[in-house]
Structure formats: C-alpha cells, structure tokens
Coordinates of C-alpha atoms and ligand atoms in Angstrom, one line a residue:
M11 CA -5.6 114.3 -106.4
K12 CA -4.3 112.6 -109.6
K13 CA -6.4 110.0 -111.2
L14 CA -5.3 106.4 -110.6
H15 CA -4.6 105.7 -114.2
E16 CA -2.5 108.8 -114.4
L17 CA -0.3 107.6 -111.5
I18 CA 0.2 104.3 -113.2
S19 CA 0.8 106.0 -116.6
E20 CA 3.6 108.0 -114.9
I21 CA 5.2 104.8 -113.6
V22 CA 5.0 103.1 -117.0
G23 CA 6.0 106.3 -118.8
S24 CA 9.2 106.6 -116.8
A25 CA 10.1 103.0 -117.8
F26 CA 9.7 104.0 -121.4
A27 CA 11.9 107.1 -120.8
K28 CA 14.6 104.9 -119.2
W29 CA 14.9 103.0 -122.5
G30 CA 15.0 106.3 -124.4
Y31 CA 11.4 106.3 -125.7
S32 CA 9.0 109.1 -125.2
P33 CA 7.1 108.7 -121.8
E34 CA 3.9 109.5 -123.7
Y35 CA 3.8 105.8 -124.7
G36 CA 3.3 104.8 -121.1
K37 CA -0.4 105.7 -121.1
V38 CA -2.5 103.0 -119.5
T39 CA -6.2 102.3 -119.7
L40 CA -8.5 100.0 -117.8
S41 CA -8.0 96.5 -119.0
D42 CA -10.3 95.0 -121.6
R43 CA -9.8 91.7 -120.0
P44 CA -10.3 92.2 -116.2
D45 CA -9.9 88.4 -115.9
L46 CA -6.2 88.8 -116.9
C47 CA -5.1 92.1 -115.5
Q48 CA -6.4 95.4 -114.1
F49 CA -4.7 97.8 -116.5
Q50 CA -3.1 97.6 -119.9
C51 CA -0.6 99.7 -121.9
N52 CA -0.6 99.5 -125.7
G53 CA 2.2 102.1 -126.1
A54 CA 4.8 99.6 -127.4
L55 CA 2.7 99.0 -130.5
A56 CA 2.7 102.7 -131.3
A57 CA 6.4 103.2 -130.3
A58 CA 7.4 100.4 -132.6
K59 CA 6.5 102.3 -135.7
L60 CA 8.6 105.4 -134.7
Y61 CA 11.6 103.6 -133.3
K62 CA 11.5 100.9 -136.0
K63 CA 11.7 98.0 -133.5
A64 CA 9.4 95.0 -133.0
P65 CA 6.6 95.9 -130.6
F66 CA 7.2 92.8 -128.5
T67 CA 10.8 93.7 -128.0
I68 CA 9.9 97.1 -126.7
A69 CA 7.1 95.6 -124.5
A70 CA 9.6 93.1 -123.1
E71 CA 12.1 95.9 -122.2
I72 CA 9.5 97.9 -120.4
T73 CA 8.0 94.8 -118.7
N74 CA 11.4 93.8 -117.3
L75 CA 11.9 97.2 -115.7
L76 CA 8.3 97.4 -114.4
K77 CA 8.6 94.0 -112.7
E78 CA 11.0 95.6 -110.2
H79 CA 8.4 98.2 -109.2
S80 CA 7.1 97.9 -105.7
D81 CA 3.6 99.2 -106.6
L82 CA 3.0 96.6 -109.3
K83 CA 2.2 93.1 -108.4
E84 CA 2.3 91.5 -111.8
V85 CA 3.4 92.8 -115.2
T86 CA 3.4 90.6 -118.3
C87 CA 3.9 91.2 -121.9
V88 CA 1.8 89.5 -124.5
M89 CA 2.0 89.3 -128.3
P90 CA 2.1 91.4 -130.3
G91 CA 3.2 93.9 -127.7
F92 CA 0.6 94.5 -125.0
I93 CA 1.7 95.2 -121.4
N94 CA -0.7 93.8 -118.8
I95 CA -0.5 95.3 -115.3
T96 CA -2.0 94.3 -112.0
L97 CA -1.4 96.6 -109.0
E98 CA -0.3 95.7 -105.5
D99 CA -3.3 95.8 -103.2
N100 CA -1.4 98.2 -101.0
F101 CA -1.3 100.8 -103.8
I102 CA -5.1 100.6 -104.3
V103 CA -5.8 100.8 -100.6
N104 CA -3.6 103.8 -100.0
Y105 CA -5.4 105.5 -102.9
I106 CA -8.9 104.9 -101.6
N107 CA -7.9 105.9 -98.0
T108 CA -6.6 109.2 -99.4
M109 CA -9.9 109.6 -101.4
S110 CA -12.0 109.0 -98.3
N111 CA -10.1 111.6 -96.4
S112 CA -10.2 114.2 -99.1
E113 CA -12.7 116.9 -100.0
K114 CA -14.9 115.7 -102.9
F115 CA -13.1 112.3 -102.8
G116 CA -10.0 114.1 -104.2
C117 CA -11.8 115.1 -107.4
E118 CA -9.8 117.9 -109.2
E119 CA -11.7 121.2 -109.6
I120 CA -10.9 121.6 -113.3
G121 CA -13.4 124.4 -113.8
T122 CA -12.2 127.0 -111.4
G123 CA -12.5 130.5 -112.9
K124 CA -14.7 129.4 -115.8
T125 CA -18.4 130.3 -116.3
I126 CA -20.8 128.2 -118.2
I127 CA -24.4 129.0 -119.0
V128 CA -26.7 126.0 -119.3
D129 CA -29.8 126.9 -121.4
Y130 CA -32.3 124.2 -120.4
G131 CA -35.9 123.7 -119.5
G132 CA -37.2 126.1 -122.2
A133 CA -40.8 125.9 -121.1
N134 CA -43.3 128.1 -122.9
V135 CA -45.5 130.2 -120.5
A136 CA -49.1 129.2 -120.3
K137 CA -48.6 125.8 -121.9
P138 CA -48.5 122.9 -119.5
L139 CA -45.2 121.1 -119.1
H140 CA -45.2 117.8 -121.0
V141 CA -42.9 114.9 -121.6
G142 CA -41.0 116.9 -124.2
H143 CA -39.9 119.3 -121.5
L144 CA -38.9 116.4 -119.2
R145 CA -35.6 115.5 -121.0
T146 CA -34.2 119.0 -121.2
A147 CA -34.9 119.6 -117.5
I148 CA -33.4 116.4 -116.3
I149 CA -30.3 116.4 -118.5
G150 CA -29.6 120.1 -118.0
E151 CA -29.9 119.8 -114.2
A152 CA -27.4 116.9 -114.2
I153 CA -24.9 118.7 -116.4
K154 CA -25.2 121.9 -114.3
R155 CA -24.6 120.0 -111.0
T156 CA -21.7 118.0 -112.4
G157 CA -20.0 121.2 -113.7
R158 CA -20.5 122.9 -110.3
F159 CA -19.0 119.9 -108.5
L160 CA -15.9 120.4 -110.7
G161 CA -15.6 124.0 -109.8
Y162 CA -17.2 125.7 -112.8
K163 CA -19.5 128.6 -112.2
M164 CA -22.6 127.1 -113.7
L165 CA -25.6 129.3 -114.4
G166 CA -28.8 127.4 -115.3
D167 CA -31.2 129.5 -117.3
V168 CA -34.8 128.3 -118.0
H169 CA -35.0 130.7 -121.0
L170 CA -38.8 130.8 -121.0
G171 CA -40.7 131.1 -124.2
D172 CA -42.9 134.2 -123.6
W173 CA -42.7 136.1 -126.8
G174 CA -44.3 134.2 -129.7
L175 CA -47.7 133.7 -131.2
Q176 CA -48.8 131.7 -128.2
I177 CA -49.3 135.0 -126.3
G178 CA -51.4 136.4 -129.1
L179 CA -53.5 133.2 -129.2
I180 CA -54.2 133.3 -125.5
I181 CA -55.1 137.0 -125.5
T182 CA -57.4 136.4 -128.5
E183 CA -59.2 133.5 -126.8
L184 CA -59.5 135.6 -123.6
K185 CA -61.0 138.4 -125.6
R186 CA -63.5 136.1 -127.1
R187 CA -64.6 134.8 -123.7
K188 CA -64.4 138.0 -121.7
P189 CA -64.7 140.9 -124.1
D190 CA -65.6 143.3 -121.3
L191 CA -62.2 143.0 -119.5
I192 CA -60.6 146.4 -119.0
Y193 CA -57.5 145.3 -120.9
F194 CA -59.5 145.4 -124.1
D195 CA -60.8 148.9 -123.6
S196 CA -58.6 151.1 -125.7
G197 CA -59.8 154.2 -124.0
F198 CA -58.6 153.1 -120.6
S199 CA -55.6 154.9 -119.3
G200 CA -55.7 154.1 -115.6
E201 CA -53.8 151.4 -113.6
Y202 CA -54.6 147.8 -114.4
P203 CA -55.7 145.5 -111.6
G204 CA -52.9 143.6 -109.8
E205 CA -54.9 140.4 -109.7
A206 CA -54.9 138.2 -112.9
P207 CA -58.3 137.7 -114.5
F208 CA -57.6 133.9 -114.6
N209 CA -55.9 131.2 -112.5
I210 CA -53.6 128.5 -113.7
T211 CA -56.3 125.9 -114.4
E212 CA -58.2 128.4 -116.6
L213 CA -55.0 129.5 -118.3
E214 CA -54.0 125.9 -119.1
E215 CA -57.4 125.3 -120.6
I216 CA -57.3 128.5 -122.6
Y217 CA -54.2 127.7 -124.6
P218 CA -55.4 124.4 -126.2
A219 CA -58.8 126.0 -127.0
A220 CA -57.0 128.9 -128.6
S221 CA -54.7 126.7 -130.5
S222 CA -57.5 124.6 -131.9
N223 CA -59.5 127.7 -132.8
S224 CA -56.6 129.1 -134.7
K225 CA -56.5 125.9 -136.8
S226 CA -60.2 125.9 -137.6
S227 CA -60.7 129.6 -138.1
S228 CA -58.4 131.7 -140.3
S229 CA -59.9 134.9 -138.9
F230 CA -59.0 133.8 -135.4
L231 CA -55.5 133.2 -136.4
E232 CA -55.3 136.5 -138.2
E233 CA -56.5 138.3 -135.1
A234 CA -54.0 136.4 -132.9
K235 CA -51.2 137.5 -135.2
Q236 CA -52.4 141.0 -135.1
I237 CA -52.6 141.0 -131.3
T238 CA -49.1 139.4 -131.1
F239 CA -47.8 142.2 -133.2
S240 CA -49.5 144.9 -131.1
F241 CA -48.3 143.3 -127.9
Q242 CA -44.7 143.1 -129.1
N243 CA -45.0 146.8 -130.0
G244 CA -46.1 147.8 -126.5
H245 CA -49.9 147.8 -126.5
R246 CA -50.6 148.6 -122.8
G247 CA -53.5 146.3 -122.2
Y248 CA -51.9 143.3 -123.8
V249 CA -48.6 143.9 -122.1
A250 CA -50.5 144.0 -118.7
L251 CA -52.3 140.7 -119.6
W252 CA -48.9 139.2 -120.6
Q253 CA -47.5 140.2 -117.2
H254 CA -50.4 138.3 -115.6
I255 CA -49.8 135.3 -117.8
L256 CA -46.2 135.3 -116.8
N257 CA -46.8 135.6 -113.1
V258 CA -49.4 132.8 -113.0
S259 CA -47.3 130.5 -115.2
I260 CA -44.0 131.0 -113.5
D261 CA -45.5 130.2 -110.0
D262 CA -46.8 127.0 -111.5
L263 CA -43.6 126.1 -113.4
K264 CA -41.5 126.6 -110.3
K265 CA -43.7 124.0 -108.5
N266 CA -43.5 121.6 -111.3
Y267 CA -39.7 121.9 -111.7
A268 CA -39.2 121.6 -107.9
S269 CA -41.1 118.3 -108.0
L270 CA -38.5 117.1 -110.4
N271 CA -35.7 118.4 -108.1
V272 CA -34.8 120.9 -110.8
F273 CA -33.9 124.5 -109.8
F274 CA -32.8 127.3 -112.1
D275 CA -30.4 130.1 -111.2
L276 CA -31.9 132.4 -113.8
W277 CA -35.5 132.8 -114.9
K278 CA -34.7 134.8 -118.0
K279 CA -37.2 135.0 -120.8
E280 CA -37.2 135.5 -124.6
S281 CA -38.7 138.9 -123.9
D282 CA -35.6 140.0 -122.0
A283 CA -33.5 139.8 -125.1
Q284 CA -35.8 142.0 -127.2
P285 CA -34.2 145.3 -126.2
Y286 CA -31.0 144.1 -127.7
I287 CA -32.5 143.5 -131.1
P288 CA -32.6 147.0 -132.8
K289 CA -28.9 147.7 -132.2
M290 CA -28.0 144.2 -133.2
I291 CA -29.8 144.5 -136.5
G292 CA -28.3 148.0 -137.1
D293 CA -24.8 146.7 -136.5
M294 CA -25.2 143.7 -138.7
K295 CA -26.5 146.0 -141.5
D296 CA -23.7 148.6 -141.0
K297 CA -21.0 146.0 -141.0
G298 CA -22.4 144.4 -144.2
F299 CA -23.3 141.1 -142.7
A300 CA -27.0 141.4 -143.2
C301 CA -28.6 141.8 -146.6
L302 CA -32.1 141.8 -148.1
S303 CA -33.3 138.6 -149.7
D304 CA -36.9 138.4 -151.0
G305 CA -37.8 141.3 -148.6
A306 CA -36.4 139.5 -145.6
L307 CA -33.2 140.6 -143.8
V308 CA -30.8 137.7 -143.6
V309 CA -27.2 136.7 -142.8
D310 CA -25.6 134.2 -145.1
V311 CA -24.1 131.4 -143.0
K312 CA -22.9 128.9 -145.7
E313 CA -19.4 127.6 -145.4
A314 CA -17.2 126.2 -148.2
D315 CA -17.1 122.6 -147.0
D316 CA -20.8 122.2 -146.2
I317 CA -22.0 118.9 -147.4
R318 CA -25.7 120.0 -147.2
E319 CA -27.2 123.3 -147.9
I320 CA -27.4 125.6 -144.8
P321 CA -30.0 128.2 -145.4
P322 CA -29.3 131.8 -144.4
C323 CA -30.2 132.9 -140.8
I324 CA -33.3 135.2 -141.0
L325 CA -33.3 138.2 -138.8
V326 CA -36.4 140.0 -139.9
K327 CA -39.2 138.6 -142.1
S328 CA -40.6 140.5 -145.0
D329 CA -43.6 141.5 -142.9
G330 CA -41.3 143.1 -140.3
A331 CA -41.6 140.3 -137.7
T332 CA -38.5 139.0 -135.9
L333 CA -38.1 135.3 -135.3
Y334 CA -36.9 132.6 -132.9
S335 CA -33.4 133.0 -134.4
T336 CA -33.4 136.8 -133.9
T337 CA -34.3 136.2 -130.2
D338 CA -31.6 133.6 -129.8
L339 CA -28.9 135.9 -131.3
A340 CA -30.0 138.8 -129.1
T341 CA -29.9 136.4 -126.1
I342 CA -26.3 135.7 -126.9
I343 CA -25.5 139.4 -126.8
E344 CA -27.4 139.7 -123.5
R345 CA -25.6 136.8 -122.0
M346 CA -22.1 138.0 -123.1
E347 CA -22.9 141.4 -121.6
L348 CA -24.3 140.2 -118.3
Y349 CA -22.2 137.1 -117.6
N350 CA -19.4 136.9 -120.1
P351 CA -19.5 133.0 -120.1
D352 CA -16.7 130.8 -121.5
E353 CA -19.4 128.5 -122.9
I354 CA -23.1 128.3 -123.5
I355 CA -24.6 124.9 -123.6
Y356 CA -28.1 124.5 -125.1
I357 CA -30.0 121.4 -124.2
V358 CA -32.8 121.2 -126.7
D359 CA -34.6 118.6 -128.8
K360 CA -32.3 117.4 -131.6
R361 CA -34.8 118.4 -134.2
Q362 CA -33.8 122.0 -133.6
E363 CA -30.2 121.3 -134.6
L364 CA -30.3 123.3 -137.9
H365 CA -31.7 126.3 -136.1
F366 CA -28.8 126.3 -133.6
Q367 CA -26.3 125.7 -136.4
Q368 CA -27.5 128.8 -138.2
V369 CA -27.5 130.9 -134.9
F370 CA -24.0 129.8 -133.9
R371 CA -22.5 130.5 -137.3
C372 CA -24.2 133.8 -137.4
A373 CA -23.0 134.7 -133.9
R374 CA -19.4 133.8 -134.8
K375 CA -19.4 135.5 -138.2
T376 CA -20.8 138.7 -136.8
G377 CA -18.6 138.7 -133.7
L378 CA -21.3 138.4 -131.0
V379 CA -19.1 136.0 -129.1
L380 CA -15.4 136.0 -128.4
P381 CA -13.4 133.6 -130.5
G382 CA -12.8 131.5 -127.3
T383 CA -16.4 131.3 -126.3
K384 CA -17.8 127.8 -126.9
L385 CA -21.3 127.4 -128.2
T386 CA -22.5 123.9 -127.7
F387 CA -25.7 122.3 -128.9
L388 CA -26.7 119.2 -127.1
G389 CA -29.6 117.8 -129.0
F390 CA -31.6 115.0 -127.2
G391 CA -33.6 112.3 -128.8
T392 CA -37.3 111.6 -128.5
M393 CA -38.9 109.7 -125.6
N394 CA -41.1 107.1 -127.3
G395 CA -43.9 104.8 -126.1
K396 CA -43.6 101.1 -126.3
D397 CA -44.9 101.3 -129.9
G398 CA -41.8 103.3 -130.9
K399 CA -43.8 106.4 -131.6
P400 CA -43.5 109.7 -129.6
F401 CA -45.0 109.2 -126.1
K402 CA -48.7 109.9 -125.7
T403 CA -51.4 109.3 -123.2
R404 CA -53.8 106.3 -123.7
D405 CA -56.3 108.5 -125.4
G406 CA -53.6 109.9 -127.8
G407 CA -53.1 113.3 -126.1
V408 CA -49.8 114.8 -125.0
M409 CA -48.8 113.3 -121.6
R410 CA -48.5 116.0 -118.9
L411 CA -45.6 115.8 -116.6
E412 CA -47.6 115.7 -113.4
Y413 CA -49.4 112.5 -114.6
L414 CA -46.1 110.9 -115.6
I415 CA -44.6 111.6 -112.2
K416 CA -47.8 110.2 -110.6
E417 CA -47.7 107.1 -112.7
A418 CA -44.1 106.3 -111.8
G419 CA -44.8 107.0 -108.1
D420 CA -47.9 104.7 -108.1
K421 CA -45.9 101.8 -109.6
V422 CA -43.2 102.2 -106.9
Y423 CA -45.9 102.5 -104.2
Q424 CA -47.0 98.9 -104.8
R425 CA -43.5 97.7 -104.1
V426 CA -42.9 100.0 -101.1
I427 CA -46.0 98.8 -99.2
E428 CA -44.8 95.2 -99.6
N429 CA -42.4 96.2 -96.8
K430 CA -44.9 96.1 -94.0
D431 CA -42.8 98.5 -91.9
I432 CA -43.5 101.4 -94.2
T433 CA -47.1 102.7 -94.2
G434 CA -49.3 105.8 -94.6
K435 CA -47.8 109.1 -95.4
E436 CA -44.2 107.9 -95.3
A437 CA -45.0 105.2 -97.9
V438 CA -46.5 107.9 -100.2
E439 CA -43.5 110.2 -99.7
I440 CA -40.9 107.5 -100.4
S441 CA -42.8 106.3 -103.5
K442 CA -42.9 109.8 -104.9
K443 CA -39.2 110.3 -104.4
V444 CA -38.3 106.9 -105.8
G445 CA -40.7 107.4 -108.7
V446 CA -39.1 110.6 -109.7
A447 CA -35.7 109.0 -109.3
A448 CA -36.8 106.1 -111.6
L449 CA -38.0 108.6 -114.2
K450 CA -34.8 110.7 -114.1
Y451 CA -32.4 107.8 -114.0
S452 CA -34.1 106.0 -117.0
D453 CA -33.6 109.2 -118.9
L454 CA -30.0 109.9 -117.9
S455 CA -28.8 106.3 -118.3
N456 CA -29.4 106.7 -122.1
Q457 CA -27.1 108.5 -124.4
I458 CA -28.5 112.0 -124.8
S459 CA -28.8 112.0 -128.5
K460 CA -30.6 108.6 -128.7
D461 CA -34.3 108.1 -128.8
Y462 CA -35.5 105.9 -126.0
I463 CA -38.5 103.8 -125.0
F464 CA -40.4 105.0 -122.0
D465 CA -41.3 101.8 -120.1
V466 CA -42.6 102.4 -116.6
D467 CA -42.5 98.8 -115.6
R468 CA -38.9 98.4 -116.6
F469 CA -37.5 101.6 -115.1
T470 CA -39.4 101.2 -111.8
S471 CA -38.0 97.7 -111.4
A472 CA -35.6 97.2 -108.5
E473 CA -33.4 95.0 -110.7
G474 CA -31.1 96.0 -113.5
N475 CA -29.6 99.4 -114.4
T476 CA -32.5 101.4 -112.8
G477 CA -32.8 104.2 -110.4
P478 CA -34.6 102.0 -107.8
Y479 CA -31.8 99.5 -107.9
I480 CA -29.2 102.1 -107.1
I481 CA -31.3 103.6 -104.4
Y482 CA -32.0 100.2 -103.0
T483 CA -28.2 99.7 -102.7
V484 CA -27.7 102.9 -100.8
V485 CA -30.6 102.1 -98.5
R486 CA -29.1 98.7 -97.9
I487 CA -25.8 100.3 -96.8
K488 CA -27.7 102.7 -94.6
S489 CA -29.5 99.9 -92.9
I490 CA -26.3 97.9 -92.3
L491 CA -24.8 101.0 -90.8
K492 CA -27.8 101.5 -88.6
K493 CA -27.6 97.9 -87.2
F494 CA -23.8 98.3 -86.8
T495 CA -24.1 101.6 -84.9
A496 CA -26.8 100.1 -82.6
A497 CA -24.4 97.2 -81.8
Y498 CA -21.2 99.4 -81.4
P499 CA -22.4 102.8 -80.3
G500 CA -18.8 104.1 -79.7
F501 CA -17.5 103.4 -83.1
S502 CA -15.9 106.3 -85.0
A503 CA -15.5 106.0 -88.7
N504 CA -13.0 108.8 -88.8
K505 CA -10.4 106.8 -86.9
A506 CA -10.9 103.6 -89.0
V507 CA -8.5 102.8 -91.8
I508 CA -9.4 100.7 -94.8
Q509 CA -7.2 97.6 -94.8
L510 CA -5.9 95.3 -97.6
P511 CA -8.8 93.4 -99.3
C512 CA -9.5 89.9 -98.1
G513 CA -10.9 88.6 -101.3
E514 CA -11.7 89.3 -105.0
S515 CA -15.1 91.0 -104.5
E516 CA -13.6 93.4 -102.0
R517 CA -10.7 94.2 -104.3
N518 CA -13.1 94.8 -107.2
L519 CA -15.2 97.1 -105.1
M520 CA -12.1 99.1 -104.2
L521 CA -10.9 99.3 -107.8
K522 CA -14.3 100.5 -108.9
I523 CA -14.2 103.2 -106.3
T524 CA -10.8 104.5 -107.6
Q525 CA -12.5 105.3 -110.9
F526 CA -14.8 108.0 -109.4
N527 CA -12.6 110.9 -110.2
E528 CA -12.0 110.0 -113.8
V529 CA -15.7 109.1 -114.4
I530 CA -17.0 112.5 -113.2
V531 CA -14.5 114.5 -115.3
N532 CA -15.2 112.4 -118.4
S533 CA -18.9 112.5 -118.0
F534 CA -18.8 116.3 -117.8
I535 CA -16.3 116.9 -120.6
D536 CA -18.2 114.6 -122.9
N537 CA -21.6 115.9 -121.8
A538 CA -22.5 112.3 -121.0
P539 CA -24.4 111.8 -117.7
H540 CA -25.0 108.2 -118.7
K541 CA -21.3 107.6 -117.8
I542 CA -22.1 108.4 -114.2
C543 CA -25.1 106.1 -114.4
Q544 CA -23.0 103.3 -115.7
F545 CA -20.4 103.9 -113.0
I546 CA -22.9 103.8 -110.1
Y547 CA -24.6 100.7 -111.6
D548 CA -21.2 98.9 -111.7
L549 CA -20.4 100.2 -108.2
S550 CA -23.7 99.0 -106.9
N551 CA -23.1 95.6 -108.4
E552 CA -19.6 95.4 -106.8
L553 CA -21.0 96.5 -103.4
N554 CA -23.8 93.9 -103.5
R555 CA -21.4 91.1 -104.4
F556 CA -19.1 92.1 -101.6
Y557 CA -22.0 92.2 -99.2
Y558 CA -23.2 88.7 -100.1
E559 CA -19.7 87.3 -99.6
N560 CA -18.9 88.8 -96.3
K561 CA -20.7 88.9 -92.9
I562 CA -20.0 92.5 -91.9
I563 CA -21.9 92.7 -88.6
A564 CA -20.8 89.2 -87.4
E565 CA -17.1 89.7 -88.3
E566 CA -15.0 89.0 -85.2
N567 CA -11.7 90.7 -86.1
P568 CA -12.3 94.4 -85.1
L569 CA -9.7 95.8 -87.4
K570 CA -11.3 94.0 -90.4
Q571 CA -14.8 95.0 -89.4
A572 CA -13.9 98.7 -89.0
S573 CA -12.2 98.6 -92.4
W574 CA -15.3 97.1 -94.0
I575 CA -17.6 99.7 -92.3
K576 CA -15.3 102.5 -93.6
L577 CA -15.4 100.9 -97.1
I578 CA -19.2 100.8 -97.2
I579 CA -19.4 104.3 -95.9
L580 CA -17.2 105.5 -98.7
T581 CA -19.3 103.5 -101.2
R582 CA -22.5 105.0 -99.8
D583 CA -21.0 108.6 -99.9
I584 CA -19.9 108.1 -103.5
L585 CA -23.2 106.7 -104.6
T586 CA -25.1 109.5 -102.9
S587 CA -22.8 112.2 -104.4
C588 CA -23.2 110.7 -107.9
L589 CA -27.0 110.6 -107.5
D590 CA -27.0 114.1 -106.3
L591 CA -25.0 115.1 -109.4
L592 CA -27.8 113.5 -111.4
G593 CA -30.3 115.5 -109.4
I594 CA -31.7 112.4 -107.6
E595 CA -32.6 112.2 -104.0
V596 CA -32.4 109.2 -101.8
P597 CA -34.9 108.3 -99.1
D598 CA -33.6 106.9 -95.7
R599 CA -35.4 103.6 -96.2
M600 CA -37.4 101.9 -98.9
Ligands
LIG701 N1 -39.0 127.2 -125.8 C1 -38.4 126.4 -126.8 C2 -39.2 125.3 -127.3 O1 -40.2 124.9 -126.6 C3 -37.1 125.9 -126.4 C4 -36.0 126.9 -126.0 C5 -34.6 126.4 -126.2 N2 -33.6 127.4 -125.9 C6 -33.3 128.3 -126.8 N3 -32.4 129.2 -126.5 N4 -33.8 128.4 -128.0 O2 -39.0 124.7 -128.3

C-alpha cells in the first residue's frame, strides 16, 4: 500500500495542480513541530522562485483549497510560505486498519526480481571470532533480513578467509609440534585419515602461538611463507591438513554465529575464487589493462578527478604471489557467473576502504561487472572500550565473542532474577536471549560508519534506547494480552476494528504506526538499520505513554476495549517484525 505521506502528498499535489503549478510541489514531510501540526509542505517556497510569486501567496491559495478537503482536519499557512497540515483521525484510523489487515502491514515489495549478495562475517578459519567480527555479522544479518522482507533475493555469503599466510603459519606450527604426522611425509601417496589431528581447542591455541613465533623468528616466518606457497600450489599433505582446518573451524563458526542468530546462505571461501584467477589475469593482460610495474602486475585505477592518490590495484606481486585484491576480483567473477547479482554489498571494517575502492574501480574498468551492477562498500567504525581505544579484555588481549556474549547475558541475569517468578533454566535462557539482543541492538542503533563505545552497563539497561527496553515493551504487551484473554476467552482480534482515538497519546501511537512502511524502505535504501532502531524506540515510547494513560483491561465500553486490544496487537506485531529484521529474538516473558 502507498505510504501515508505519499497519500497526503497526492492530495496537496492536486491542489497545486488546480492552481496551475506542478504537483511535484505538493510533497509533504513529517512536521518538524509536532506540537503545531502532523505534516508540513514547503513546496510554495520552491514554487515561488519558478512562478515569480510571493511564497505566502501561493501557500495561501493552496491552503484555501485544502481546507475543503474531507481528510484534512486543519490546514494553515505560516510565513514565509509553509503549509501546516493535520489529518482527520478517520483518515489515520482507516490507514492503520488497512495495515493491520494486510500482509507485511502493507509494506511494498520494492525488491521483487532483484538479487543482492551481502558479503559479511568474513571470519578467518582457525582464528577465534573476536569483537571485530561482531559488527559485520550483526549489521550484515540485519541488512539481509530487511532486504528479504522487501522482496529482494538476498544471498548472505560469509566469504571465509581460508587462503592466506594464516594457513601456512598453522601448518608450520603443527609441523614443529608433531613432525611425525603423515601429512609431512613427502613419500606418502596413500589416503590421508578422515579424522583431523587436532580439535577446535587445540586449533585455536595453535594460531596465536604460530603468530607469535613468526614475529620472534624470521626462519619460522620464512618457512610459513614457503608452506603457504606450496599449499597454494597443491601440495597434497598441506591441502589435506587445510581441509581438516576448514572442517573443524566451520563447525565451530556455525555454532558461534548461531548463538548470535546469524545464518549465512552461502559458506563460500576465498579459496573458491582461486580457479578464476589464471584466466582473469590472462584476460587483463590481453586486453591491455594490466601492466608490469617494478616486477609486479598491476592495473592502474587512478581517475582524473581524484583528490588523493589512488595506488594501482596489484594482481600479482613480483615474487609471483597473488593478493587479497586478486582474490576479491576473482570472487566478483565467480559471483557474477553463479548468481548474476544486481548488487554486491560488502560489510567490512572501514579501514579497508581503499582496498575496496581499488577493487571496485578495477572490476569496472576491466568489465568484470555489468554497468548496472552496483558495488557497495559499507565500512563500519570501531567498537571502542570506555577509554575510547579499541575494545580489549581487562588483561589487554583481544576479547573473544563468546566472552562478550556471556558478559552481556550475566548482566541481564541479575535483573531477570529480580522477577521472582522466573528461576532456574528459564532465567538463564531468557538472560542469554536478552543479552544477545542488548549487544546487537547497541551495535545497530549507531550509524554504521561511526565508532562507538561498548558499555555493557548502558546497553543492558532497561531504560533508554536499548534492546532490553524494546523487548520489555513487547513483553509488557504480551502480558496484557495474556490477562485479557484469560478474562475474555471468546475474544477474536480478527473481528475487532480499531476505532477513532480517544486522546492524544492514542493518536500519537497510531501516527507512529503509520510510519512503518516508510521507515523500513528508507532504512534499507540508505543501508541504515539504526533508522529501524530509532523507529521502534519511538514506537515503544508511544505505546508506553498510551498504556499509562488508559486502563485497557478495566475498560467498560466493549467496542473501545476491543479497539485498544487490536491496536496493541498491531504494535506488538510491528515491534516483533522490526526486531526480527534486526535479527533479534524476543522471549515470552522477562
Ligand atoms: N577476512 C577478511 C578480514 O578478516 C574480511 C573479508 C571481507 N570481505 C571481502 N570480500 N574482502 O579482514
């Protein structure tokens, strides 16, 4: 269904047209001064320039026409030429009744027929997930879900890092510890064991050890580079070990992501793109895009109006090794071939911006994507501790995701057990869910590109713009409905109709609900999940005000009561749907 502001813009636009102006000037927006009116139109100011009239004269002409309109309760014009509009309650109520009877609350499926790949997660195998991976997983999941709600075919790809030096480092360390493993026997030509020679705990311990050895010993690093090279060129034993590393890590990653309510459609890896590289390089050379520079093969990606120097995109280093950018370019070819997406969105730390700028330019210049294929880099800011520095554990190490989730859950637990009804296993389960919700919401409520301060106390609080506050509001509605159903077992919400509002708080709640459609579309188009957070925060505030001012269960007028029940059901459903788009689950009680 059309968005509410579009419907009003049409009404105002036809008044402009009646006076011979373009209907374009009739666009309305939410009022900046909700104390004066609900919507405003500033079109007379713009029209004045073109039609060489005083803006106030135009505004007055339009206002006079609109005053007659049955859907508008009040229309006034104010200097220098603003038009202030307040709707008839009837109009608002009809709108939300239609919303409540429509699939997806009447939200338009603007994405039908379009495919978007979301490249997020980006974990590196054999390295534990840490807070750096938290943001990409949370943001990507929300964007994927929102797009899917709007009818896009969304493919979330974890794009695992499984190809770089880290593999060589792990194998080198493993060789140091267990030199007798069959994988290191170059004379062996039989089948390798199906069972990995390590479990996830060992594997996670091996990587940091290897990494620190490579820093203190240049021969260790040299060997790791050598092994990486042999592995990338098909050394049987190393490839078999790599397969074990992959299997063990992926099982563990899936568990970790699931605990965050994050699920990928594709578990592709950097290694999957490697087969595309030789032909890609050949083509780029043949077509004259790639040239040698200091022994390396590069593609120049400078553009005339660059304000800063953009270095060339390196395809092959002088020692013959390919790079991160080579893999990303080949991945684009792979994705175009397999999925032919209309857009690829990369959700990666904003410090990788230059890399993506080079890759995107190179892909366009060399024709890896169609001219209409969008390549979007969504760089996110750093999660900092209260000291303003990148988030660390108390002893200065990198914080692991599991600990973070546990810390948030523990904080919430203290609050949950204050409610004496909830105990034991249920209390633990609820705390976990709300803890994850708090974590995710605090991330999503910030603008993606901004750094933010990670403050467990603040974001697990049940007050303010926090996950627990929103969840608390949903749980409150659920508990009112439970009481109501117990008192009136025969009630059917389907038959109920939302009636005209009885007061200001009810009207404000209704008006807020009408914005749903617009908010979801804008949040997706602008890649801005924080707009959904802001909306559900406002909606929760309106619901809570309405709740304090009205006694729903004790209401004696049955028509009014049924209307209120229907209204809070609609609010509950919209809040729950929005939370689901953000990848946040709601417990039944709290
Ligand atoms: N694995 C990479 C990292 O940890 C992130 C991958 C991002 N995606 C991509 N297509 N490059 O930095």
